[in-house]
PDB file of C-alpha atoms and ligand atoms in Angstrom:
ATOM      1  CA  MET A 763      20.992  11.746  12.426  1.00 46.00           C
ATOM      2  CA  SER A 764      17.657  11.408  10.735  1.00 53.00           C
ATOM      3  CA  MET A 765      16.632  12.621   7.323  1.00 72.00           C
ATOM      4  CA  SER A 766      13.267  14.359   7.043  1.00 92.00           C
ATOM      5  CA  LEU A 767      10.447  12.002   6.232  1.00 97.00           C
ATOM      6  CA  TYR A 768       7.495  12.421   3.904  1.00 98.00           C
ATOM      7  CA  GLN A 769       4.310  10.371   3.594  1.00 98.00           C
ATOM      8  CA  ILE A 770       1.588   9.901   0.978  1.00 98.00           C
ATOM      9  CA  MET A 771      -1.647   7.955   1.449  1.00 98.00           C
ATOM     10  CA  TYR A 772      -3.883   7.270  -1.557  1.00 98.00           C
ATOM     11  CA  ILE A 773      -6.760   5.103  -2.705  1.00 98.00           C
ATOM     12  CA  SER A 774      -7.431   3.749  -6.196  1.00 98.00           C
ATOM     13  CA  THR A 775      -9.695   1.302  -7.992  1.00 98.00           C
ATOM     14  CA  VAL A 776      -8.452  -1.833  -9.694  1.00 97.00           C
ATOM     15  CA  VAL A 777      -8.815  -2.096 -13.485  1.00 97.00           C
ATOM     16  CA  GLY A 778     -10.150  -5.508 -14.440  1.00 95.00           C
ATOM     17  CA  THR A 779      -8.957  -8.205 -12.082  1.00 92.00           C
ATOM     18  CA  VAL A 780      -5.676  -8.803 -10.323  1.00 93.00           C
ATOM     19  CA  THR A 781      -5.014 -12.381  -9.202  1.00 93.00           C
ATOM     20  CA  SER A 782      -3.263 -13.353  -5.981  1.00 92.00           C
ATOM     21  CA  GLN A 783      -0.331 -14.541  -8.121  1.00 94.00           C
ATOM     22  CA  GLN A 784      -0.101 -11.076  -9.650  1.00 96.00           C
ATOM     23  CA  CYS A 785      -0.334  -9.567  -6.163  1.00 95.00           C
ATOM     24  CA  ALA A 786       2.516 -11.770  -4.993  1.00 95.00           C
ATOM     25  CA  ALA A 787       4.683 -10.691  -7.937  1.00 97.00           C
ATOM     26  CA  MET A 788       3.832  -7.024  -7.376  1.00 97.00           C
ATOM     27  CA  ALA A 789       4.595  -7.350  -3.672  1.00 96.00           C
ATOM     28  CA  GLN A 790       7.957  -8.988  -4.279  1.00 97.00           C
ATOM     29  CA  MET A 791       9.066  -6.442  -6.871  1.00 97.00           C
ATOM     30  CA  SER A 792       7.846  -3.488  -4.810  1.00 98.00           C
ATOM     31  CA  ALA A 793       9.471  -4.732  -1.615  1.00 97.00           C
ATOM     32  CA  ILE A 794      12.871  -4.862  -3.317  1.00 97.00           C
ATOM     33  CA  ASN A 795      12.495  -1.510  -5.047  1.00 98.00           C
ATOM     34  CA  ASN A 796      11.147   0.270  -1.965  1.00 98.00           C
ATOM     35  CA  ARG A 797      13.806  -1.125   0.357  1.00 98.00           C
ATOM     36  CA  ARG A 798      16.474   0.082  -2.045  1.00 98.00           C
ATOM     37  CA  ASN A 799      14.907   3.557  -1.794  1.00 98.00           C
ATOM     38  CA  ASP A 800      14.420   3.491   2.005  1.00 98.00           C
ATOM     39  CA  VAL A 801      10.644   3.608   1.454  1.00 98.00           C
ATOM     40  CA  THR A 802       8.331   1.800   3.882  1.00 98.00           C
ATOM     41  CA  GLY A 803       4.544   1.518   4.078  1.00 98.00           C
ATOM     42  CA  LEU A 804       1.583  -0.730   3.417  1.00 98.00           C
ATOM     43  CA  LEU A 805      -0.369  -1.628   0.294  1.00 98.00           C
ATOM     44  CA  LEU A 806      -3.797  -3.159   0.896  1.00 97.00           C
ATOM     45  CA  PHE A 807      -5.777  -4.742  -1.929  1.00 95.00           C
ATOM     46  CA  ASN A 808      -9.335  -5.661  -0.953  1.00 92.00           C
ATOM     47  CA  SER A 809     -10.189  -7.164  -4.369  1.00 90.00           C
ATOM     48  CA  ARG A 810     -11.667  -3.889  -5.588  1.00 93.00           C
ATOM     49  CA  ARG A 811      -9.656  -1.006  -4.164  1.00 96.00           C
ATOM     50  CA  PHE A 812      -6.049  -0.320  -3.341  1.00 97.00           C
ATOM     51  CA  LEU A 813      -5.112   1.716  -0.257  1.00 98.00           C
ATOM     52  CA  GLN A 814      -1.442   2.539   0.132  1.00 98.00           C
ATOM     53  CA  VAL A 815       0.875   4.488   2.403  1.00 98.00           C
ATOM     54  CA  LEU A 816       4.353   5.329   1.131  1.00 98.00           C
ATOM     55  CA  GLU A 817       6.817   6.948   3.537  1.00 98.00           C
ATOM     56  CA  GLY A 818      10.497   7.823   3.387  1.00 98.00           C
ATOM     57  CA  PRO A 819      12.730  10.515   1.858  1.00 98.00           C
ATOM     58  CA  LYS A 820      10.491  12.928  -0.092  1.00 97.00           C
ATOM     59  CA  ASP A 821      12.267  12.578  -3.432  1.00 97.00           C
ATOM     60  CA  ALA A 822      11.985   8.780  -3.315  1.00 98.00           C
ATOM     61  CA  VAL A 823       8.322   8.843  -2.202  1.00 98.00           C
ATOM     62  CA  ASP A 824       7.412  11.328  -4.961  1.00 98.00           C
ATOM     63  CA  ARG A 825       9.292   9.364  -7.616  1.00 98.00           C
ATOM     64  CA  ILE A 826       7.678   6.035  -6.675  1.00 98.00           C
ATOM     65  CA  PHE A 827       4.207   7.587  -6.373  1.00 98.00           C
ATOM     66  CA  THR A 828       4.522   9.172  -9.846  1.00 98.00           C
ATOM     67  CA  ARG A 829       5.340   5.733 -11.289  1.00 98.00           C
ATOM     68  CA  ILE A 830       2.473   4.053  -9.407  1.00 98.00           C
ATOM     69  CA  HIS A 831       0.036   6.799 -10.475  1.00 98.00           C
ATOM     70  CA  ALA A 832       0.738   6.011 -14.134  1.00 98.00           C
ATOM     71  CA  ASP A 833       0.276   2.250 -13.687  1.00 98.00           C
ATOM     72  CA  PRO A 834      -2.625   1.064 -15.927  1.00 97.00           C
ATOM     73  CA  ARG A 835      -3.605  -1.663 -13.456  1.00 97.00           C
ATOM     74  CA  HIS A 836      -5.580   0.887 -11.444  1.00 98.00           C
ATOM     75  CA  ARG A 837      -7.537   4.104 -11.996  1.00 98.00           C
ATOM     76  CA  ALA A 838      -9.112   6.935 -10.007  1.00 98.00           C
ATOM     77  CA  VAL A 839      -5.984   7.413  -7.922  1.00 98.00           C
ATOM     78  CA  VAL A 840      -6.848   9.929  -5.189  1.00 98.00           C
ATOM     79  CA  LYS A 841      -4.424  11.213  -2.559  1.00 98.00           C
ATOM     80  CA  LEU A 842      -6.064  11.137   0.876  1.00 98.00           C
ATOM     81  CA  ARG A 843      -3.161  12.629   2.788  1.00 97.00           C
ATOM     82  CA  GLU A 844       0.291  14.012   2.032  1.00 98.00           C
ATOM     83  CA  GLY A 845       2.970  15.772   4.027  1.00 98.00           C
ATOM     84  CA  PRO A 846       6.008  15.590   6.277  1.00 98.00           C
ATOM     85  CA  ILE A 847       5.932  13.151   9.189  1.00 97.00           C
ATOM     86  CA  ASP A 848       7.979  12.959  12.403  1.00 96.00           C
ATOM     87  CA  ALA A 849       8.298   9.191  12.446  1.00 96.00           C
ATOM     88  CA  ARG A 850       7.487   6.239  10.216  1.00 97.00           C
ATOM     89  CA  GLU A 851       4.221   4.401  10.851  1.00 98.00           C
ATOM     90  CA  PHE A 852       5.566   1.232   9.237  1.00 97.00           C
ATOM     91  CA  GLY A 853       8.872  -0.507   9.913  1.00 91.00           C
ATOM     92  CA  GLU A 854       9.015  -2.118   6.497  1.00 95.00           C
ATOM     93  CA  TRP A 855       7.131  -2.188   3.226  1.00 96.00           C
ATOM     94  CA  ALA A 856       4.371  -4.795   2.992  1.00 96.00           C
ATOM     95  CA  MET A 857       1.347  -5.753   0.932  1.00 96.00           C
ATOM     96  CA  ALA A 858      -1.825  -7.385   2.255  1.00 95.00           C
ATOM     97  CA  TYR A 859      -4.326  -9.098  -0.031  1.00 93.00           C
ATOM     98  CA  ASP A 860      -6.714 -11.999  -0.034  1.00 86.00           C
ATOM     99  CA  ASP A 861      -4.964 -15.262  -0.804  1.00 78.00           C
ATOM    100  CA  PRO A 862      -7.299 -18.097  -1.885  1.00 75.00           C
ATOM    101  CA  ALA A 863      -4.510 -20.550  -1.060  1.00 74.00           C
ATOM    102  CA  ARG A 864      -4.841 -19.488   2.591  1.00 71.00           C
ATOM    103  CA  PRO A 865      -8.581 -18.852   3.024  1.00 64.00           C
ATOM    104  CA  SER A 866      -8.421 -19.117   6.818  1.00 61.00           C
ATOM    105  CA  ALA A 867      -6.251 -16.030   7.123  1.00 69.00           C
ATOM    106  CA  ASP A 868      -8.640 -13.090   7.418  1.00 85.00           C
ATOM    107  CA  LEU A 869      -7.543  -9.955   5.584  1.00 90.00           C
ATOM    108  CA  LYS A 870      -8.490  -7.796   8.551  1.00 91.00           C
ATOM    109  CA  ASP A 871      -6.226  -9.816  10.860  1.00 91.00           C
ATOM    110  CA  LYS A 872      -3.331  -9.611   8.409  1.00 91.00           C
ATOM    111  CA  VAL A 873      -3.757  -5.851   8.159  1.00 94.00           C
ATOM    112  CA  ALA A 874      -4.093  -5.374  11.929  1.00 95.00           C
ATOM    113  CA  ALA A 875      -0.782  -7.151  12.434  1.00 94.00           C
ATOM    114  CA  LEU A 876       0.905  -4.666  10.087  1.00 96.00           C
ATOM    115  CA  LEU A 877      -0.562  -1.624  11.878  1.00 97.00           C
ATOM    116  CA  VAL A 878       1.102  -2.017  15.260  1.00 95.00           C
ATOM    117  CA  GLN A 879       3.101   1.227  14.948  1.00 95.00           C
ATOM    118  CA  ALA A 880       0.485   3.175  12.984  1.00 97.00           C
ATOM    119  CA  GLY A 881      -1.512   6.131  14.312  1.00 97.00           C
ATOM    120  CA  PRO A 882      -5.306   6.153  14.751  1.00 97.00           C
ATOM    121  CA  SER A 883      -6.135   7.805  11.411  1.00 96.00           C
ATOM    122  CA  THR A 884      -4.008   5.367   9.421  1.00 98.00           C
ATOM    123  CA  ARG A 885      -5.397   2.413  11.382  1.00 97.00           C
ATOM    124  CA  ALA A 886      -8.970   3.539  10.738  1.00 97.00           C
ATOM    125  CA  HIS A 887      -8.412   3.857   6.987  1.00 97.00           C
ATOM    126  CA  PHE A 888      -6.815   0.429   6.630  1.00 97.00           C
ATOM    127  CA  ILE A 889      -9.175  -1.440   8.946  1.00 95.00           C
ATOM    128  CA  GLY A 890     -12.140   0.191   7.207  1.00 94.00           C
ATOM    129  CA  SER A 891     -10.835  -0.801   3.797  1.00 94.00           C
ATOM    130  CA  ALA A 892     -10.115  -4.370   4.897  1.00 92.00           C
ATOM    131  CA  ASP A 893     -13.635  -4.518   6.336  1.00 85.00           C
ATOM    132  CA  LEU A 894     -15.177  -3.613   2.985  1.00 81.00           C
ATOM    133  CA  HIS A 895     -13.625  -6.756   1.608  1.00 67.00           C
ATOM    134  CA  ARG A 896     -16.306  -9.260   0.700  1.00 61.00           C
ATOM    135  CA  PRO A 897     -14.772 -12.338  -0.910  1.00 58.00           C
ATOM    136  CA  ALA A 898     -16.647 -13.643  -3.948  1.00 55.00           C
ATOM    137  CA  ALA A 899     -18.822 -16.594  -3.000  1.00 50.00           C
TER     138      ALA A 899
HETATM  139  C1  FMN B1858      -1.647  -0.279  -6.616  1.00 62.15           C
HETATM  140  C2  FMN B1858      -0.204  -0.366  -7.002  1.00 62.15           C
HETATM  141  C3  FMN B1858       0.782  -0.168  -6.030  1.00 62.15           C
HETATM  142  C4  FMN B1858       2.128  -0.247  -6.357  1.00 62.15           C
HETATM  143  N1  FMN B1858       3.076  -0.029  -5.400  1.00 62.15           N
HETATM  144  C5  FMN B1858       4.383  -0.051  -5.720  1.00 62.15           C
HETATM  145  C6  FMN B1858       5.384   0.225  -4.761  1.00 62.15           C
HETATM  146  O1  FMN B1858       5.124   0.468  -3.580  1.00 62.15           O
HETATM  147  N2  FMN B1858       6.680   0.206  -5.178  1.00 62.15           N
HETATM  148  C7  FMN B1858       7.034  -0.055  -6.459  1.00 62.15           C
HETATM  149  O2  FMN B1858       8.226  -0.057  -6.764  1.00 62.15           O
HETATM  150  N3  FMN B1858       6.113  -0.341  -7.384  1.00 62.15           N
HETATM  151  C8  FMN B1858       4.797  -0.331  -7.061  1.00 62.15           C
HETATM  152  N4  FMN B1858       3.855  -0.617  -8.019  1.00 62.15           N
HETATM  153  C9  FMN B1858       4.315  -0.966  -9.381  1.00 62.15           C
HETATM  154  C10 FMN B1858       4.646   0.268 -10.182  1.00 62.15           C
HETATM  155  O3  FMN B1858       3.449   0.888 -10.622  1.00 62.15           O
HETATM  156  C11 FMN B1858       5.524  -0.109 -11.395  1.00 62.15           C
HETATM  157  O4  FMN B1858       4.884  -1.100 -12.146  1.00 62.15           O
HETATM  158  C12 FMN B1858       6.855  -0.657 -10.937  1.00 62.15           C
HETATM  159  O5  FMN B1858       7.486   0.263 -10.089  1.00 62.15           O
HETATM  160  C13 FMN B1858       7.782  -0.973 -12.117  1.00 62.15           C
HETATM  161  O6  FMN B1858       7.975   0.168 -12.862  1.00 62.15           O
HETATM  162  P1  FMN B1858       8.630   0.082 -14.303  1.00 62.15           P
HETATM  163  O7  FMN B1858       7.753  -0.854 -15.087  1.00 62.15           O
HETATM  164  O8  FMN B1858       8.633   1.490 -14.804  1.00 62.15           O
HETATM  165  O9  FMN B1858       9.995  -0.476 -14.056  1.00 62.15           O
HETATM  166  C14 FMN B1858       2.502  -0.546  -7.698  1.00 62.15           C
HETATM  167  C15 FMN B1858       1.498  -0.764  -8.647  1.00 62.15           C
HETATM  168  C16 FMN B1858       0.155  -0.672  -8.320  1.00 62.15           C
HETATM  169  C17 FMN B1858      -0.887  -0.918  -9.358  1.00 62.15           C
END
């Protein structure tokens, strides 16, 4: 049997700066919390904007999104898409961000690898957002 699935996609703008260490901590905490709630998706941080998909049981997705929305580390949170889905676009929960410790790994390549099951609209949003990434010189 399969429970009905719900998905939210949003963008937001970072407040101040978030370091790769802070990203790593956020990713670790979120991965544990989301797995516990059967929530999958992708969080992309391109150094300026966040783009995230959350998918899973509606009550869990709504609850986690409400918490994220109130997080002071970002602002201008705008839902791009919301509604029931037939199947998940992501097999797990993951976060992609620029890691200065691994400068050779291109953000766009990391993101592409996480989009193998995603539909064209979701792919376009994430690839576009990764493309806007211009590392500080
Ligand atoms: C852009 C962004 C995305 C986030 N994504 C998640 C997420 O997917 N899952 C999650 O549990 N927390 C996520 N968080 C962290 C939550 O906002 C919140 O800090 C965390 O759930 C802990 O909540 P608490 O301090 O009320 O325990 C995200 C935060 C930001 C800024």
